Amino acid sequence: MSVFKHNSDYNILKADLITLSLELTHEDFKKVDFLLTKEFARGLKSTKDSTIKMYLTYVRSLPNNEERGQYLALDLGGTNFRVLLVEFNRDSSKIVDCVREAIPAKLRFGAGSDLFDFIAEHVVSFAIKHQLVGVRIALGFTFSFPLQQQGLAEAHLVTWTKSFNCAGVVGFDVVRLLKAALKRKMHKSIPYVDVVAIINDTTGTLIAGALKDKNCMIGLIVGTGANACYVEKLENLEKWPFNYSDPKQVVINTEFGAFGDNSVLDFVRTIWDRSLDAESVNSGKQVYEKMLSGMYLPEIFRRVLLTLIERGVLFNGHLPLELLRPNSISTKIMSDIDQDTNMENFTKTREAIKKLFPHCKFNEVDVKIVFMINNRITKRSAQMVATGIWALAKRIKQNEVSVAYDGALISLHPYFRVWVEEKLSQFINSNAPGKKIKLIQANDGSGLGAAIVAAVCYREKRPKIIKKRGKVYQITSFQTK
Ligand code: ADP
Ligand code: MG
């Protein structure tokens, strides 16, 4: 419900009315939950016939604190990639170092080999920086795009999402592409980086969370994009191709960002959601993700502001030229505006308007309208996320379920997590009082999880000494500290 309902100012009332479609009722969310639940079930039966793919990940058991030694992780997200050096000791895991690099736009649309060369270059220089020369070190690869996995170190890219569209990668095994690029960059004196596992960022987050909390059964990402994974029982998986031996569970990567691609979400989509989608690189795809993740919220916001100006309700109908430029607003600015919850002087919103539109004249009412619109968009996003989590948590038949989360939007926005929790409580109170859903932050969990999986696979496989091109390499020491 809008906080401005009783304000007599005509423009606020008009803006409220024009953007009412951004405010959904609990009945709407109940319907979204119902539809999601149905789609999840369909995806568990068959990947082919569903919009939510529910991919098998090959991750069956969660870590048990037995991992030791140093490992590398590479986390390719929608905006950034990170290289991490992680160390596991008896009772702790520590990120020794993490470097973050934005992926330049030209690489996001260029040849796949250029993208992988760029990444490999950074991995190798990171390893050299840490004096991992002449050693063999295992690397876990977190890849945040839909994958069809054939094994723990073999996975074909199904489609690019977010702002990526590199040629020559869809349909190929991305582990092979990374290994080939690393091979091009590794010379005799430098480390031998062994890519032993590939996982999705949600799986990484779940694994990192499971290390802290034994009830952790769901991994959630809300950053550039949005996705979730969870632990499913094999008996509920008609499409499970192997035998049903222990552990009788597997992590399912839902790829729930694609929810709505078959039009079922049309009843809650606004004109701004539709126009954003129509002009995106993957029109008609990732409908749910486009309503809630960091890459899209500012574009929804920009489009709503344009409509209000066009209708003469905002900035006295004057259009700041900056607003015509796509992607001119950042999600960080939306986070800043949402800090103004005391509703008194709207300091942050004023600052944001000045920063975004330096030449724009605005008054008190404009500030309130900008705050209201921003708030409606971010809140809707958090409530949509909560509905997705609720639909998954219902599948897990235990009273206490923890959800590990990562991604800049949910981690850095001042109230996003609180709003997710509020909506979850609403679902719990009316459907399953007694159920507890706890959110736990897994900072850099997506990368950390990849290092853990690398460690688990290396536990069995690693050779003590390896010989390569006539030279003897010693592997990293794995003694317990
Ligand atoms: P990735 O998606 O590449 O793994 P992140 O999880 O760091 O990376 O998410 C980056 C996205 O998060 C940005 O594209 C932006 O949309 C959003 N974001 C970045 N900073 C903030 C912030 N302070 N508040 C809210 N959202 C943010
Ligand atoms: Mg990420």
Short mmCIF file of C-alpha atoms and ligand atoms in Angstrom, two decimals:
data_model
loop_
_atom_site.label_atom_id
_atom_site.label_comp_id
_atom_site.label_asym_id
_atom_site.label_seq_id
_atom_site.Cartn_x
_atom_site.Cartn_y
_atom_site.Cartn_z
CA MET A 1 0.00 0.00 0.00
CA SER A 2 1.28 3.43 -0.83
CA VAL A 3 2.43 5.70 1.98
CA PHE A 4 1.03 8.67 0.11
CA LYS A 5 -2.60 7.63 -0.11
CA HIS A 6 -3.76 10.49 2.08
CA ASN A 7 -1.61 13.15 0.57
CA SER A 8 -3.76 15.67 -1.13
CA ASP A 9 -1.29 16.62 -3.75
CA TYR A 10 -2.83 15.86 -7.09
CA ASN A 11 0.40 14.80 -8.83
CA ILE A 12 1.23 12.30 -6.16
CA LEU A 13 -2.20 10.78 -6.44
CA LYS A 14 -1.88 10.66 -10.21
CA ALA A 15 1.58 9.06 -10.02
CA ASP A 16 0.23 6.61 -7.48
CA LEU A 17 -2.59 5.64 -9.80
CA ILE A 18 -0.45 5.37 -12.93
CA THR A 19 2.02 3.05 -11.20
CA LEU A 20 -0.40 1.02 -9.13
CA SER A 21 0.29 -2.00 -11.34
CA LEU A 22 3.74 -2.20 -9.71
CA GLU A 23 2.15 -2.93 -6.36
CA LEU A 24 0.99 -6.51 -6.09
CA THR A 25 -1.42 -7.91 -3.52
CA HIS A 26 -0.76 -10.98 -1.43
CA GLU A 27 -3.39 -12.73 -3.55
CA ASP A 28 -1.18 -12.03 -6.59
CA PHE A 29 1.84 -13.51 -4.83
CA LYS A 30 -0.20 -16.56 -3.80
CA LYS A 31 -1.01 -17.11 -7.45
CA VAL A 32 2.65 -16.66 -8.41
CA ASP A 33 3.53 -19.26 -5.76
CA PHE A 34 0.91 -21.65 -7.14
CA LEU A 35 2.22 -21.27 -10.70
CA LEU A 36 5.84 -21.64 -9.62
CA THR A 37 5.04 -24.79 -7.67
CA LYS A 38 3.43 -26.26 -10.78
CA GLU A 39 6.37 -25.31 -12.99
CA PHE A 40 8.88 -26.78 -10.53
CA ALA A 41 7.00 -30.09 -10.61
CA ARG A 42 6.92 -30.06 -14.39
CA GLY A 43 10.66 -29.35 -14.59
CA LEU A 44 11.45 -32.21 -12.20
CA LYS A 45 9.63 -34.58 -14.54
CA SER A 46 11.21 -33.45 -17.75
CA THR A 47 13.63 -30.70 -18.67
CA LYS A 48 12.41 -30.60 -22.24
CA ASP A 49 8.77 -29.74 -21.54
CA SER A 50 9.21 -27.03 -18.92
CA THR A 51 10.19 -23.39 -18.79
CA ILE A 52 11.91 -23.83 -15.42
CA LYS A 53 14.55 -26.39 -16.29
CA MET A 54 15.44 -27.80 -12.85
CA TYR A 55 18.89 -28.94 -14.00
CA LEU A 56 20.73 -31.75 -12.23
CA THR A 57 24.06 -30.51 -10.89
CA TYR A 58 25.88 -33.73 -9.94
CA VAL A 59 26.50 -32.28 -6.50
CA ARG A 60 25.09 -34.91 -4.15
CA SER A 61 26.68 -34.43 -0.76
CA LEU A 62 27.42 -31.21 1.00
CA PRO A 63 30.82 -30.45 2.60
CA ASN A 64 31.75 -31.79 6.00
CA ASN A 65 34.68 -29.63 7.07
CA GLU A 66 37.22 -32.25 6.05
CA GLU A 67 38.70 -30.22 3.27
CA ARG A 68 42.33 -29.04 3.60
CA GLY A 69 44.77 -27.00 1.59
CA GLN A 70 44.70 -24.21 -0.94
CA TYR A 71 42.45 -24.04 -3.96
CA LEU A 72 41.56 -21.58 -6.65
CA ALA A 73 38.08 -20.51 -7.65
CA LEU A 74 36.97 -18.59 -10.67
CA ASP A 75 33.55 -16.97 -10.54
CA LEU A 76 32.14 -15.62 -13.78
CA GLY A 77 29.02 -13.58 -12.95
CA GLY A 78 26.89 -11.30 -15.06
CA THR A 79 28.92 -8.17 -14.42
CA ASN A 80 32.15 -9.23 -12.79
CA PHE A 81 34.45 -12.12 -12.58
CA ARG A 82 36.40 -12.94 -9.51
CA VAL A 83 39.45 -15.06 -8.90
CA LEU A 84 39.83 -16.38 -5.37
CA LEU A 85 42.52 -18.21 -3.46
CA VAL A 86 40.89 -20.17 -0.67
CA GLU A 87 42.52 -22.02 2.18
CA PHE A 88 40.84 -24.74 4.21
CA ASN A 89 42.16 -25.58 7.64
CA ARG A 90 40.86 -27.85 10.32
CA ASP A 91 37.82 -25.81 11.30
CA SER A 92 37.78 -22.87 9.01
CA SER A 93 37.83 -21.73 5.47
CA LYS A 94 39.50 -18.49 4.58
CA ILE A 95 39.52 -16.42 1.41
CA VAL A 96 43.22 -15.57 1.26
CA ASP A 97 42.76 -13.16 -1.63
CA CYS A 98 40.07 -12.23 -4.11
CA VAL A 99 40.43 -10.01 -7.15
CA ARG A 100 37.44 -8.66 -8.98
CA GLU A 101 37.37 -7.44 -12.51
CA ALA A 102 34.51 -6.13 -14.63
CA ILE A 103 34.07 -7.87 -17.97
CA PRO A 104 34.50 -5.26 -20.72
CA ALA A 105 31.43 -4.88 -22.93
CA LYS A 106 33.26 -5.79 -26.11
CA LEU A 107 34.20 -9.16 -24.63
CA ARG A 108 30.60 -9.85 -23.62
CA PHE A 109 29.54 -9.71 -27.24
CA GLY A 110 32.72 -10.84 -29.00
CA ALA A 111 34.23 -14.23 -29.76
CA GLY A 112 34.04 -16.76 -26.93
CA SER A 113 37.76 -17.54 -27.27
CA ASP A 114 38.59 -13.89 -26.51
CA LEU A 115 36.48 -13.99 -23.37
CA PHE A 116 38.14 -17.18 -22.14
CA ASP A 117 41.62 -15.87 -23.03
CA PHE A 118 40.94 -12.75 -20.97
CA ILE A 119 39.80 -14.82 -18.00
CA ALA A 120 42.70 -17.29 -18.28
CA GLU A 121 45.18 -14.42 -18.39
CA HIS A 122 43.84 -13.13 -15.08
CA VAL A 123 43.83 -16.57 -13.44
CA VAL A 124 47.46 -17.14 -14.40
CA SER A 125 48.66 -13.73 -13.21
CA PHE A 126 46.72 -14.17 -9.96
CA ALA A 127 48.44 -17.52 -9.38
CA ILE A 128 51.84 -15.99 -10.14
CA LYS A 129 51.11 -13.14 -7.73
CA HIS A 130 50.60 -15.78 -5.05
CA GLN A 131 53.82 -17.55 -5.97
CA LEU A 132 52.04 -20.67 -7.00
CA VAL A 133 54.83 -21.30 -9.46
CA GLY A 134 55.66 -24.86 -10.37
CA VAL A 135 52.77 -26.29 -8.42
CA ARG A 136 49.63 -27.97 -9.45
CA ILE A 137 46.55 -26.37 -8.03
CA ALA A 138 42.91 -27.33 -8.44
CA LEU A 139 40.38 -24.78 -9.60
CA GLY A 140 36.63 -24.78 -9.20
CA PHE A 141 34.79 -22.82 -11.85
CA THR A 142 31.57 -20.98 -11.02
CA PHE A 143 29.68 -20.20 -14.17
CA SER A 144 26.49 -18.18 -13.71
CA PHE A 145 24.61 -19.08 -16.87
CA PRO A 146 22.30 -22.01 -17.65
CA LEU A 147 24.31 -25.19 -18.01
CA GLN A 148 23.40 -28.70 -19.00
CA GLN A 149 25.87 -30.75 -16.99
CA GLN A 150 27.21 -34.08 -18.12
CA GLY A 151 29.45 -34.52 -15.09
CA LEU A 152 31.20 -32.50 -12.42
CA ALA A 153 33.73 -31.15 -14.92
CA GLU A 154 31.72 -31.18 -18.10
CA ALA A 155 28.91 -28.75 -18.84
CA HIS A 156 27.45 -27.33 -22.01
CA LEU A 157 26.12 -23.80 -22.13
CA VAL A 158 22.41 -23.84 -22.95
CA THR A 159 21.98 -20.14 -23.63
CA TRP A 160 23.57 -16.86 -22.65
CA THR A 161 21.51 -14.60 -20.36
CA LYS A 162 21.95 -11.17 -18.74
CA SER A 163 24.17 -9.03 -20.97
CA PHE A 164 26.32 -11.79 -22.49
CA ASN A 165 26.16 -13.01 -26.04
CA CYS A 166 29.57 -14.38 -27.09
CA ALA A 167 29.85 -16.35 -30.27
CA GLY A 168 30.99 -19.96 -30.27
CA VAL A 169 30.07 -20.92 -26.73
CA VAL A 170 26.40 -22.01 -26.72
CA GLY A 171 26.27 -25.79 -27.07
CA PHE A 172 29.96 -26.18 -26.09
CA ASP A 173 31.56 -27.55 -22.96
CA VAL A 174 32.72 -24.44 -21.10
CA VAL A 175 35.23 -26.43 -19.02
CA ARG A 176 37.00 -27.45 -22.22
CA LEU A 177 36.98 -23.87 -23.43
CA LEU A 178 38.49 -22.66 -20.15
CA LYS A 179 41.09 -25.45 -20.11
CA ALA A 180 42.10 -24.66 -23.68
CA ALA A 181 42.50 -20.96 -22.84
CA LEU A 182 44.53 -21.79 -19.72
CA LYS A 183 46.75 -24.04 -21.78
CA ARG A 184 47.45 -21.17 -24.14
CA LYS A 185 48.52 -19.02 -21.20
CA MET A 186 50.46 -21.48 -19.04
CA HIS A 187 54.18 -21.74 -19.73
CA LYS A 188 56.66 -24.06 -18.14
CA SER A 189 57.60 -21.92 -15.17
CA ILE A 190 54.08 -21.05 -14.14
CA PRO A 191 51.46 -22.97 -12.20
CA TYR A 192 49.59 -25.88 -13.50
CA VAL A 193 45.97 -24.95 -12.93
CA ASP A 194 43.75 -27.98 -13.00
CA VAL A 195 40.05 -27.26 -13.66
CA VAL A 196 38.35 -30.04 -11.71
CA ALA A 197 34.77 -28.88 -11.25
CA ILE A 198 32.20 -26.54 -12.65
CA ILE A 199 29.19 -25.37 -10.72
CA ASN A 200 26.52 -22.76 -10.97
CA ASP A 201 26.77 -19.70 -8.67
CA THR A 202 23.66 -20.77 -6.73
CA THR A 203 25.22 -24.17 -6.05
CA GLY A 204 28.41 -22.48 -4.88
CA THR A 205 26.42 -20.33 -2.50
CA LEU A 206 24.50 -23.31 -1.15
CA ILE A 207 27.71 -25.25 -0.56
CA ALA A 208 29.36 -22.31 1.17
CA GLY A 209 26.24 -21.90 3.34
CA ALA A 210 26.16 -25.60 4.20
CA LEU A 211 29.60 -25.28 5.68
CA LYS A 212 28.20 -22.82 8.24
CA ASP A 213 24.72 -24.22 8.80
CA LYS A 214 23.56 -27.81 8.53
CA ASN A 215 20.00 -26.77 7.68
CA CYS A 216 21.16 -24.94 4.58
CA MET A 217 19.18 -26.45 1.73
CA ILE A 218 18.68 -23.53 -0.64
CA GLY A 219 21.16 -21.30 -2.47
CA LEU A 220 19.95 -17.95 -3.77
CA ILE A 221 21.55 -15.34 -5.99
CA VAL A 222 20.19 -11.85 -6.49
CA GLY A 223 22.87 -9.80 -8.25
CA THR A 224 22.99 -8.94 -11.92
CA GLY A 225 20.64 -11.87 -12.45
CA ALA A 226 18.60 -14.09 -10.16
CA ASN A 227 18.49 -17.82 -9.64
CA ALA A 228 18.14 -20.46 -6.93
CA CYS A 229 19.07 -24.06 -6.28
CA TYR A 230 18.04 -26.52 -3.59
CA VAL A 231 18.51 -30.05 -2.36
CA GLU A 232 15.91 -32.46 -3.78
CA LYS A 233 15.23 -36.08 -2.88
CA LEU A 234 15.93 -38.53 -5.71
CA GLU A 235 12.53 -40.18 -5.18
CA ASN A 236 10.91 -36.96 -6.43
CA LEU A 237 12.99 -36.87 -9.56
CA GLU A 238 11.46 -38.77 -12.40
CA LYS A 239 14.22 -37.68 -14.72
CA TRP A 240 17.11 -38.94 -12.52
CA PRO A 241 19.14 -41.09 -14.97
CA PHE A 242 21.26 -43.05 -12.47
CA ASN A 243 20.55 -45.50 -9.70
CA TYR A 244 18.94 -44.39 -6.48
CA SER A 245 21.85 -45.19 -4.16
CA ASP A 246 23.04 -43.07 -1.22
CA PRO A 247 23.13 -40.15 -0.81
CA LYS A 248 19.55 -40.14 -2.02
CA GLN A 249 19.57 -36.47 -2.93
CA VAL A 250 21.00 -34.08 -5.47
CA VAL A 251 21.28 -30.32 -5.82
CA ILE A 252 18.90 -29.00 -8.45
CA ASN A 253 19.74 -25.76 -10.23
CA THR A 254 16.26 -24.42 -10.90
CA GLU A 255 17.13 -21.63 -13.37
CA PHE A 256 13.90 -20.06 -12.14
CA GLY A 257 14.75 -16.77 -13.87
CA ALA A 258 13.03 -18.25 -16.92
CA PHE A 259 9.71 -18.52 -15.05
CA GLY A 260 7.06 -16.71 -17.07
CA ASP A 261 8.64 -17.36 -20.47
CA ASN A 262 5.41 -19.21 -21.33
CA SER A 263 3.27 -16.13 -20.47
CA VAL A 264 1.98 -17.37 -17.10
CA LEU A 265 3.28 -14.23 -15.40
CA ASP A 266 1.53 -11.87 -17.77
CA PHE A 267 -1.13 -11.07 -15.16
CA VAL A 268 1.47 -9.25 -13.04
CA ARG A 269 3.65 -7.75 -15.77
CA THR A 270 3.40 -4.02 -16.29
CA ILE A 271 3.78 -2.04 -19.51
CA TRP A 272 7.32 -1.18 -18.36
CA ASP A 273 8.25 -4.86 -17.84
CA ARG A 274 7.00 -5.56 -21.34
CA SER A 275 8.82 -2.73 -23.07
CA LEU A 276 12.07 -3.56 -21.27
CA ASP A 277 11.75 -7.15 -22.39
CA ALA A 278 10.90 -6.23 -25.97
CA GLU A 279 14.07 -4.16 -26.26
CA SER A 280 16.39 -6.61 -24.48
CA VAL A 281 18.97 -8.86 -26.16
CA ASN A 282 16.95 -11.94 -25.14
CA SER A 283 13.39 -10.81 -25.70
CA GLY A 284 10.72 -13.19 -24.37
CA LYS A 285 13.27 -14.94 -22.16
CA GLN A 286 14.00 -14.70 -18.41
CA VAL A 287 10.71 -12.95 -17.70
CA TYR A 288 10.78 -13.48 -13.91
CA GLU A 289 14.46 -12.46 -13.68
CA LYS A 290 13.68 -9.28 -15.60
CA MET A 291 11.14 -8.27 -12.92
CA LEU A 292 13.55 -8.59 -10.05
CA SER A 293 17.29 -8.65 -10.66
CA GLY A 294 19.87 -5.88 -10.45
CA MET A 295 20.51 -5.61 -14.15
CA TYR A 296 16.87 -4.77 -14.90
CA LEU A 297 15.48 -2.75 -11.96
CA PRO A 298 17.08 0.55 -13.05
CA GLU A 299 15.68 0.12 -16.55
CA ILE A 300 12.17 -0.42 -15.18
CA PHE A 301 12.67 2.66 -13.02
CA ARG A 302 13.87 4.74 -15.99
CA ARG A 303 10.88 3.71 -18.07
CA VAL A 304 8.38 4.56 -15.33
CA LEU A 305 9.96 7.99 -14.84
CA LEU A 306 9.70 8.62 -18.60
CA THR A 307 6.00 7.75 -18.53
CA LEU A 308 5.33 10.09 -15.61
CA ILE A 309 7.16 12.95 -17.30
CA GLU A 310 5.28 12.30 -20.51
CA ARG A 311 2.01 12.50 -18.55
CA GLY A 312 3.12 15.79 -17.02
CA VAL A 313 3.06 14.35 -13.50
CA LEU A 314 6.78 14.57 -12.77
CA PHE A 315 9.34 17.40 -13.14
CA ASN A 316 6.55 19.57 -14.50
CA GLY A 317 6.67 17.53 -17.71
CA HIS A 318 10.29 18.51 -18.45
CA LEU A 319 12.44 15.67 -19.67
CA PRO A 320 16.04 15.51 -18.41
CA LEU A 321 18.03 14.30 -21.43
CA GLU A 322 20.02 11.86 -19.29
CA LEU A 323 16.85 9.83 -18.89
CA LEU A 324 16.80 9.01 -22.59
CA ARG A 325 20.01 7.03 -22.32
CA PRO A 326 19.46 3.33 -21.55
CA ASN A 327 21.31 2.07 -18.46
CA SER A 328 21.90 5.61 -17.21
CA ILE A 329 20.68 4.67 -13.71
CA SER A 330 22.56 2.25 -11.45
CA THR A 331 21.11 -0.22 -8.98
CA LYS A 332 23.36 1.35 -6.36
CA ILE A 333 21.46 4.66 -6.73
CA MET A 334 18.19 2.80 -6.23
CA SER A 335 19.64 1.34 -3.01
CA ASP A 336 20.59 4.85 -1.90
CA ILE A 337 17.09 6.20 -2.53
CA ASP A 338 15.59 3.37 -0.49
CA GLN A 339 17.56 4.54 2.54
CA ASP A 340 15.10 7.44 2.91
CA THR A 341 12.61 5.47 4.93
CA ASN A 342 11.99 8.07 7.61
CA MET A 343 9.92 9.98 4.98
CA GLU A 344 10.87 13.35 6.42
CA ASN A 345 13.34 15.11 4.26
CA PHE A 346 14.20 12.51 1.62
CA THR A 347 17.86 13.57 1.65
CA LYS A 348 19.10 10.58 -0.33
CA THR A 349 16.41 10.90 -2.96
CA ARG A 350 17.24 14.58 -3.45
CA GLU A 351 20.93 13.75 -3.80
CA ALA A 352 20.12 10.98 -6.28
CA ILE A 353 18.01 13.27 -8.46
CA LYS A 354 20.76 15.91 -8.48
CA LYS A 355 23.33 13.31 -9.40
CA LEU A 356 21.23 11.68 -12.12
CA PHE A 357 19.81 14.86 -13.64
CA PRO A 358 22.11 17.77 -12.78
CA HIS A 359 20.12 20.34 -14.76
CA CYS A 360 16.66 19.29 -13.66
CA LYS A 361 14.44 21.57 -11.58
CA PHE A 362 12.40 19.65 -9.07
CA ASN A 363 10.17 20.28 -6.08
CA GLU A 364 9.09 18.48 -2.92
CA VAL A 365 6.38 16.52 -4.71
CA ASP A 366 8.77 15.29 -7.42
CA VAL A 367 11.10 13.97 -4.72
CA LYS A 368 8.25 12.04 -3.08
CA ILE A 369 7.16 10.60 -6.41
CA VAL A 370 10.69 9.45 -7.30
CA PHE A 371 10.99 7.82 -3.88
CA MET A 372 7.62 6.09 -4.22
CA ILE A 373 8.35 4.67 -7.69
CA ASN A 374 11.80 3.45 -6.72
CA ASN A 375 10.42 1.86 -3.59
CA ARG A 376 7.62 0.09 -5.44
CA ILE A 377 10.07 -1.44 -7.91
CA THR A 378 12.61 -2.67 -5.36
CA LYS A 379 9.94 -3.93 -2.98
CA ARG A 380 8.16 -5.83 -5.72
CA SER A 381 11.49 -7.42 -6.58
CA ALA A 382 12.13 -8.54 -2.98
CA GLN A 383 8.59 -9.91 -2.68
CA MET A 384 8.96 -11.82 -5.93
CA VAL A 385 12.23 -13.30 -4.65
CA ALA A 386 10.52 -14.29 -1.38
CA THR A 387 7.74 -16.02 -3.30
CA GLY A 388 10.34 -18.04 -5.23
CA ILE A 389 12.05 -19.04 -1.99
CA TRP A 390 8.74 -19.98 -0.40
CA ALA A 391 7.80 -22.18 -3.37
CA LEU A 392 11.12 -24.02 -2.98
CA ALA A 393 11.12 -24.19 0.81
CA LYS A 394 7.71 -25.89 0.70
CA ARG A 395 9.34 -28.78 -1.16
CA ILE A 396 11.78 -29.39 1.69
CA LYS A 397 10.11 -31.48 4.31
CA GLN A 398 11.89 -30.26 7.39
CA ASN A 399 10.89 -27.58 9.83
CA GLU A 400 13.98 -25.44 9.71
CA VAL A 401 15.40 -24.48 6.36
CA SER A 402 18.27 -22.06 5.84
CA VAL A 403 18.80 -20.15 2.63
CA ALA A 404 22.32 -19.04 1.77
CA TYR A 405 22.36 -15.96 -0.38
CA ASP A 406 24.89 -14.01 -2.41
CA GLY A 407 24.73 -11.25 -5.03
CA ALA A 408 25.13 -7.49 -4.68
CA LEU A 409 21.46 -6.51 -4.78
CA ILE A 410 20.30 -8.64 -1.86
CA SER A 411 23.57 -8.13 0.01
CA LEU A 412 24.04 -4.37 -0.39
CA HIS A 413 20.52 -2.95 -0.59
CA PRO A 414 19.51 -1.59 2.86
CA TYR A 415 16.11 -3.33 3.15
CA PHE A 416 15.92 -6.00 0.46
CA ARG A 417 16.60 -8.84 2.85
CA VAL A 418 14.12 -7.48 5.40
CA TRP A 419 11.39 -7.31 2.76
CA VAL A 420 12.16 -10.87 1.66
CA GLU A 421 11.82 -11.97 5.27
CA GLU A 422 8.55 -10.07 5.73
CA LYS A 423 6.94 -11.69 2.71
CA LEU A 424 8.23 -15.10 3.77
CA SER A 425 6.66 -14.64 7.22
CA GLN A 426 3.36 -13.82 5.57
CA PHE A 427 3.46 -17.09 3.63
CA ILE A 428 4.59 -19.06 6.67
CA ASN A 429 1.95 -17.62 9.00
CA SER A 430 -0.90 -18.49 6.71
CA ASN A 431 0.36 -21.85 5.43
CA ALA A 432 2.81 -23.50 7.78
CA PRO A 433 3.10 -21.86 11.19
CA GLY A 434 6.07 -23.48 12.88
CA LYS A 435 8.20 -23.60 9.77
CA LYS A 436 11.36 -21.51 10.06
CA ILE A 437 13.17 -20.10 7.07
CA LYS A 438 16.44 -18.41 7.89
CA LEU A 439 18.46 -16.30 5.48
CA ILE A 440 22.23 -16.51 5.82
CA GLN A 441 24.66 -14.35 3.96
CA ALA A 442 27.36 -16.22 2.09
CA ASN A 443 29.69 -13.43 1.06
CA ASP A 444 31.48 -14.48 -2.09
CA GLY A 445 29.81 -17.81 -1.45
CA SER A 446 29.42 -18.47 -5.14
CA GLY A 447 33.21 -18.57 -5.57
CA LEU A 448 33.96 -20.13 -2.21
CA GLY A 449 31.60 -23.01 -3.00
CA ALA A 450 33.50 -23.76 -6.20
CA ALA A 451 36.73 -24.00 -4.23
CA ILE A 452 35.05 -26.41 -1.81
CA VAL A 453 33.82 -28.63 -4.63
CA ALA A 454 37.30 -28.54 -6.15
CA ALA A 455 38.72 -29.63 -2.80
CA VAL A 456 36.22 -32.45 -2.44
CA CYS A 457 37.01 -33.85 -5.88
CA TYR A 458 40.70 -33.42 -5.41
CA ARG A 459 40.58 -35.27 -2.12
CA GLU A 460 40.28 -38.55 -3.98
CA LYS A 461 42.01 -37.71 -7.18
CA ARG A 462 45.04 -35.63 -6.47
CA PRO A 463 48.47 -37.09 -7.19
CA LYS A 464 51.24 -36.19 -4.76
CA ILE A 465 53.79 -35.46 -7.43
CA ILE A 466 53.15 -35.10 -11.10
CA LYS A 467 55.46 -35.23 -14.05
CA LYS A 468 54.92 -32.96 -16.98
CA ARG A 469 57.18 -32.44 -19.96
CA GLY A 470 60.01 -34.22 -18.15
CA LYS A 471 59.74 -31.91 -15.15
CA VAL A 472 58.56 -32.93 -11.72
CA TYR A 473 55.87 -30.80 -10.13
CA GLN A 474 55.01 -30.88 -6.51
CA ILE A 475 51.39 -30.33 -5.65
CA THR A 476 50.34 -27.86 -3.00
CA SER A 477 50.81 -29.27 0.46
CA PHE A 478 47.64 -30.53 2.07
CA GLN A 479 48.81 -31.15 5.62
CA THR A 480 46.42 -30.42 8.42
CA LYS A 481 47.46 -27.28 10.22
P1 ADP B 1 27.58 -10.81 -10.57
O1 ADP B 1 26.14 -10.76 -10.88
O2 ADP B 1 28.46 -10.39 -11.69
O3 ADP B 1 28.01 -12.09 -9.96
P2 ADP B 1 27.20 -9.13 -8.23
O4 ADP B 1 26.56 -10.16 -7.41
O5 ADP B 1 28.25 -8.26 -7.58
O6 ADP B 1 27.92 -9.67 -9.52
O7 ADP B 1 26.02 -8.22 -8.81
C1 ADP B 1 26.29 -7.07 -9.53
C2 ADP B 1 24.99 -6.34 -9.77
O8 ADP B 1 24.38 -6.02 -8.52
C3 ADP B 1 25.16 -5.05 -10.48
O9 ADP B 1 25.04 -5.24 -11.86
C4 ADP B 1 24.02 -4.22 -9.95
O10 ADP B 1 22.85 -4.47 -10.69
C5 ADP B 1 23.80 -4.74 -8.57
N1 ADP B 1 24.41 -3.88 -7.54
C6 ADP B 1 25.70 -3.48 -7.44
N2 ADP B 1 25.87 -2.68 -6.37
C7 ADP B 1 24.67 -2.57 -5.76
C8 ADP B 1 24.17 -1.87 -4.60
N3 ADP B 1 24.96 -1.10 -3.84
N4 ADP B 1 22.88 -2.01 -4.28
C9 ADP B 1 22.06 -2.78 -5.03
N5 ADP B 1 22.46 -3.44 -6.13
C10 ADP B 1 23.74 -3.34 -6.50
MG MG B 2 27.86 -13.72 -8.85
#
